[in-house]
Every structure is written in structure tokens, then in C-alpha cells.
Amino acid sequence: MENTAGDAAKPADDRTVIALVDDDRNILTTVSIALQAEGFATRVYSDGEAALSALLGNPPDLAIFDIKMPKMDGMELLRRLREHSPLPVIFLTSKDDEQDEEAGFQMGADDYIAKPFSLRLLLARIRAILRRSDARRPLPIEPGELPAEIIERGRLRMDPARHHVTWDEKPVSLTVTEFLLLEALALHPGVIKSRNQLMDAAYPDDVFVDDRTVDSHIKRMRRKFRSVDPEFSSIETLYGAGYSFSDG
């Protein structure tokens, strides 16, 4: 594990570097070891204040923040970071209130994973966000993983390799979870997908989420599409059944 010095040099082998910011030493150690086992390099920081100058002075490839931390919490850290940097950020936190999640996304978080969390889910989100932020960078590939084809449904275009979405050729910035939910719907236009089916598409088998979580993602995703097209209505709710995508 690398130390927390902000001027730590990038690994000589040019591995992808992930910064972890959390006041829980057990979390820092566990996640850092897991990431290193997957071929990533890590830098760890125990509070937001210590992390900020290091993240700006010698940026990693991605950062994972806790929200509740001493000196400077994750929300403030993200706000100040976004004044200078588009660094991809995942919130990893014990807070599961929807308002906290919404505030994080509004400030520019890329994803939000609640504790207790699945390391498999975290690794999947990390890989997807890194591909989306820089499709040219070589990343570790999961066994059996193949490049995905472009999805085009009417005015929607999805590039799974880059996690890039456009509507009427206008970019729509989705989190990884939102992208996976939309992909599950867009691959089968007109087919009703239950909340359980959408959960299976967006989360590994060992991660439990409730119906409200899926509904919250859908609501936020619709809002993002309506910001580029106020008439957007292609994600339809079938009350008591689930959701479907219409490409008409």
C-alpha cells in the first residue's frame, strides 16, 4: 500500500492508480488490498483535508470517498475538487439517505455505493467508470469479457465500451448504475422489465437493493434526459409491473 504523501510518484509500471479517502482504517486496508490484488495501485488518506491537495497536485485515475469524515467530509471534498478537476469519484458510505445520494450526484459524483458493500460490485463499478472516462486506456479485462456493440434505439445511442450515452446526438451523463439499468431496458424495447430483473442487470447476485433504489435511479435518469429533451418519455412506468423502453 502506498503512503498518503500527496507527492507520491505514479507507479513505474504505469498501473491505474486509485485513491481511497476514509477515516475507517479497516476499510482503507481491506479495499486497498483487494484493489492491489486486481492489478491496481492505491493511495490512502484518512480525511478529506489531507486528500485534497494530493488529489489536485498528483491526481490518481479515480478516487473513492467516504462522506462522513473529520476535518473535511466527502461532500465538501468533492465540491472543492470539482472546482479544479473532473477526476472520476465514487462515494462509498454508510449513509443511504436519498437526499445525500442526490446531492452527491449533483456535485459530480460518478457513482454511489453504500456500506456494507460488495467488493465485486465496487470492482465492477471502478472498471466501468474508468472505461467511460478514458476509453483509450488499457484496463484489466474480466475473464470471458468481450467488447459490447453500440446500441441504437431511435434517438438513443449507447456505447457500452465507453459508457457513453447520447439522445438526439446530445450527451447525457449517466452513472454506471443508471447506464446498466437503461441498457437492460433498451436492449429489449417494449418489453416490461420488473424491478427484480433490473436489479439483476445492475447489481451482482450478492448485493441486496430494495425497490426504492431502482425507482430513484429511474427518476433521476428521466430527469437527465429531460434536461436535453423536455418531451422525453421513452422510459415508461407500468405500475405494479416495472419499466419498459419505447424507441418510437
PDB file of N, CA and C in Angstrom, residues 2 10-11 15-21 31-32 35-36 38-45 55 59-65 87-88 90 122-123 126-127 130:
ATOM      1  N   GLU A   2       0.572   2.178  -0.886  1.00  0.00           N
ATOM      2  CA  GLU A   2       1.369   3.392  -0.918  1.00  0.00           C
ATOM      3  C   GLU A   2       1.036   4.268   0.276  1.00  0.00           C
ATOM      4  N   LYS A  10       3.809   8.294  -9.508  1.00  0.00           N
ATOM      5  CA  LYS A  10       2.999   7.271 -10.165  1.00  0.00           C
ATOM      6  C   LYS A  10       3.834   6.008 -10.290  1.00  0.00           C
ATOM      7  N   PRO A  11       3.226   4.826 -10.083  1.00  0.00           N
ATOM      8  CA  PRO A  11       3.990   3.588 -10.161  1.00  0.00           C
ATOM      9  C   PRO A  11       4.759   3.484 -11.469  1.00  0.00           C
ATOM     10  N   ARG A  15       0.573   1.389 -13.587  1.00  0.00           N
ATOM     11  CA  ARG A  15      -0.711   0.818 -13.207  1.00  0.00           C
ATOM     12  C   ARG A  15      -1.737   1.929 -12.966  1.00  0.00           C
ATOM     13  N   THR A  16      -2.996   1.583 -13.107  1.00  0.00           N
ATOM     14  CA  THR A  16      -4.068   2.512 -12.771  1.00  0.00           C
ATOM     15  C   THR A  16      -4.040   2.787 -11.275  1.00  0.00           C
ATOM     16  N   VAL A  17      -4.073   4.068 -10.906  1.00  0.00           N
ATOM     17  CA  VAL A  17      -3.964   4.475  -9.507  1.00  0.00           C
ATOM     18  C   VAL A  17      -5.330   4.885  -8.964  1.00  0.00           C
ATOM     19  N   ILE A  18      -5.698   4.328  -7.820  1.00  0.00           N
ATOM     20  CA  ILE A  18      -6.960   4.655  -7.171  1.00  0.00           C
ATOM     21  C   ILE A  18      -6.684   5.206  -5.790  1.00  0.00           C
ATOM     22  N   ALA A  19      -7.251   6.374  -5.490  1.00  0.00           N
ATOM     23  CA  ALA A  19      -7.110   6.985  -4.171  1.00  0.00           C
ATOM     24  C   ALA A  19      -8.319   6.622  -3.316  1.00  0.00           C
ATOM     25  N   LEU A  20      -8.064   6.254  -2.063  1.00  0.00           N
ATOM     26  CA  LEU A  20      -9.113   5.905  -1.108  1.00  0.00           C
ATOM     27  C   LEU A  20      -9.096   6.924   0.010  1.00  0.00           C
ATOM     28  N   VAL A  21     -10.248   7.523   0.293  1.00  0.00           N
ATOM     29  CA  VAL A  21     -10.338   8.539   1.340  1.00  0.00           C
ATOM     30  C   VAL A  21     -11.412   8.108   2.326  1.00  0.00           C
ATOM     31  N   VAL A  31     -10.043  -2.559   1.316  1.00  0.00           N
ATOM     32  CA  VAL A  31     -10.269  -2.179  -0.082  1.00  0.00           C
ATOM     33  C   VAL A  31      -8.950  -2.047  -0.821  1.00  0.00           C
ATOM     34  N   SER A  32      -7.936  -1.491  -0.171  1.00  0.00           N
ATOM     35  CA  SER A  32      -6.642  -1.332  -0.828  1.00  0.00           C
ATOM     36  C   SER A  32      -6.042  -2.687  -1.208  1.00  0.00           C
ATOM     37  N   LEU A  35      -7.968  -4.118  -4.181  1.00  0.00           N
ATOM     38  CA  LEU A  35      -7.658  -3.441  -5.440  1.00  0.00           C
ATOM     39  C   LEU A  35      -6.275  -3.825  -5.953  1.00  0.00           C
ATOM     40  N   GLN A  36      -5.314  -3.911  -5.051  1.00  0.00           N
ATOM     41  CA  GLN A  36      -3.966  -4.301  -5.471  1.00  0.00           C
ATOM     42  C   GLN A  36      -3.958  -5.727  -6.018  1.00  0.00           C
ATOM     43  N   GLU A  38      -6.180  -6.970  -7.754  1.00  0.00           N
ATOM     44  CA  GLU A  38      -6.741  -6.886  -9.096  1.00  0.00           C
ATOM     45  C   GLU A  38      -5.844  -6.119 -10.062  1.00  0.00           C
ATOM     46  N   GLY A  39      -4.654  -5.728  -9.612  1.00  0.00           N
ATOM     47  CA  GLY A  39      -3.703  -5.067 -10.502  1.00  0.00           C
ATOM     48  C   GLY A  39      -3.668  -3.559 -10.421  1.00  0.00           C
ATOM     49  N   PHE A  40      -4.431  -2.970  -9.499  1.00  0.00           N
ATOM     50  CA  PHE A  40      -4.426  -1.520  -9.333  1.00  0.00           C
ATOM     51  C   PHE A  40      -3.388  -1.104  -8.290  1.00  0.00           C
ATOM     52  N   ALA A  41      -2.942   0.139  -8.372  1.00  0.00           N
ATOM     53  CA  ALA A  41      -2.129   0.745  -7.314  1.00  0.00           C
ATOM     54  C   ALA A  41      -3.035   1.642  -6.480  1.00  0.00           C
ATOM     55  N   THR A  42      -2.739   1.795  -5.196  1.00  0.00           N
ATOM     56  CA  THR A  42      -3.608   2.582  -4.324  1.00  0.00           C
ATOM     57  C   THR A  42      -2.823   3.625  -3.548  1.00  0.00           C
ATOM     58  N   ARG A  43      -3.524   4.720  -3.214  1.00  0.00           N
ATOM     59  CA  ARG A  43      -3.051   5.716  -2.271  1.00  0.00           C
ATOM     60  C   ARG A  43      -4.159   5.916  -1.251  1.00  0.00           C
ATOM     61  N   VAL A  44      -3.840   6.009   0.012  1.00  0.00           N
ATOM     62  CA  VAL A  44      -4.873   6.095   1.040  1.00  0.00           C
ATOM     63  C   VAL A  44      -4.727   7.373   1.862  1.00  0.00           C
ATOM     64  N   TYR A  45      -5.877   7.933   2.245  1.00  0.00           N
ATOM     65  CA  TYR A  45      -5.937   9.162   3.027  1.00  0.00           C
ATOM     66  C   TYR A  45      -7.042   9.001   4.070  1.00  0.00           C
ATOM     67  N   LEU A  55      -4.834  15.060  -4.227  1.00  0.00           N
ATOM     68  CA  LEU A  55      -5.661  14.739  -5.397  1.00  0.00           C
ATOM     69  C   LEU A  55      -5.492  15.770  -6.498  1.00  0.00           C
ATOM     70  N   PRO A  59      -2.848  13.858  -9.402  1.00  0.00           N
ATOM     71  CA  PRO A  59      -4.130  13.157  -9.497  1.00  0.00           C
ATOM     72  C   PRO A  59      -3.982  11.664  -9.765  1.00  0.00           C
ATOM     73  N   PRO A  60      -4.790  10.848  -9.085  1.00  0.00           N
ATOM     74  CA  PRO A  60      -4.886   9.428  -9.433  1.00  0.00           C
ATOM     75  C   PRO A  60      -5.799   9.278 -10.653  1.00  0.00           C
ATOM     76  N   ASP A  61      -6.144   8.054 -10.999  1.00  0.00           N
ATOM     77  CA  ASP A  61      -7.068   7.824 -12.114  1.00  0.00           C
ATOM     78  C   ASP A  61      -8.525   7.831 -11.655  1.00  0.00           C
ATOM     79  N   LEU A  62      -8.740   7.560 -10.379  1.00  0.00           N
ATOM     80  CA  LEU A  62     -10.088   7.519  -9.817  1.00  0.00           C
ATOM     81  C   LEU A  62      -9.953   7.633  -8.308  1.00  0.00           C
ATOM     82  N   ALA A  63     -10.970   8.200  -7.658  1.00  0.00           N
ATOM     83  CA  ALA A  63     -10.958   8.313  -6.199  1.00  0.00           C
ATOM     84  C   ALA A  63     -12.248   7.757  -5.623  1.00  0.00           C
ATOM     85  N   ILE A  64     -12.136   7.199  -4.423  1.00  0.00           N
ATOM     86  CA  ILE A  64     -13.281   6.672  -3.687  1.00  0.00           C
ATOM     87  C   ILE A  64     -13.348   7.406  -2.355  1.00  0.00           C
ATOM     88  N   PHE A  65     -14.468   8.093  -2.102  1.00  0.00           N
ATOM     89  CA  PHE A  65     -14.613   8.913  -0.899  1.00  0.00           C
ATOM     90  C   PHE A  65     -15.664   8.331   0.034  1.00  0.00           C
ATOM     91  N   LEU A  87     -11.863  14.572 -12.049  1.00  0.00           N
ATOM     92  CA  LEU A  87     -11.455  13.246 -11.582  1.00  0.00           C
ATOM     93  C   LEU A  87     -12.674  12.372 -11.274  1.00  0.00           C
ATOM     94  N   PRO A  88     -12.754  11.157 -11.818  1.00  0.00           N
ATOM     95  CA  PRO A  88     -13.879  10.264 -11.500  1.00  0.00           C
ATOM     96  C   PRO A  88     -13.915   9.935 -10.006  1.00  0.00           C
ATOM     97  N   ILE A  90     -16.192   7.892  -6.806  1.00  0.00           N
ATOM     98  CA  ILE A  90     -17.239   7.020  -6.278  1.00  0.00           C
ATOM     99  C   ILE A  90     -17.407   7.344  -4.802  1.00  0.00           C
ATOM    100  N   LEU A 122     -17.952  -3.116  -6.223  1.00  0.00           N
ATOM    101  CA  LEU A 122     -17.045  -1.975  -6.282  1.00  0.00           C
ATOM    102  C   LEU A 122     -16.070  -2.112  -7.443  1.00  0.00           C
ATOM    103  N   LEU A 123     -15.499  -3.294  -7.626  1.00  0.00           N
ATOM    104  CA  LEU A 123     -14.559  -3.511  -8.727  1.00  0.00           C
ATOM    105  C   LEU A 123     -15.240  -3.335 -10.087  1.00  0.00           C
ATOM    106  N   ILE A 126     -15.705   0.388 -10.652  1.00  0.00           N
ATOM    107  CA  ILE A 126     -14.421   1.022 -10.939  1.00  0.00           C
ATOM    108  C   ILE A 126     -14.037   0.795 -12.402  1.00  0.00           C
ATOM    109  N   ARG A 127     -14.109  -0.444 -12.862  1.00  0.00           N
ATOM    110  CA  ARG A 127     -13.730  -0.756 -14.238  1.00  0.00           C
ATOM    111  C   ARG A 127     -14.602  -0.005 -15.239  1.00  0.00           C
ATOM    112  N   LEU A 130     -13.777   3.810 -15.258  1.00  0.00           N
ATOM    113  CA  LEU A 130     -12.501   4.074 -15.908  1.00  0.00           C
ATOM    114  C   LEU A 130     -12.620   3.930 -17.422  1.00  0.00           C
TER     115      LEU A 130
END
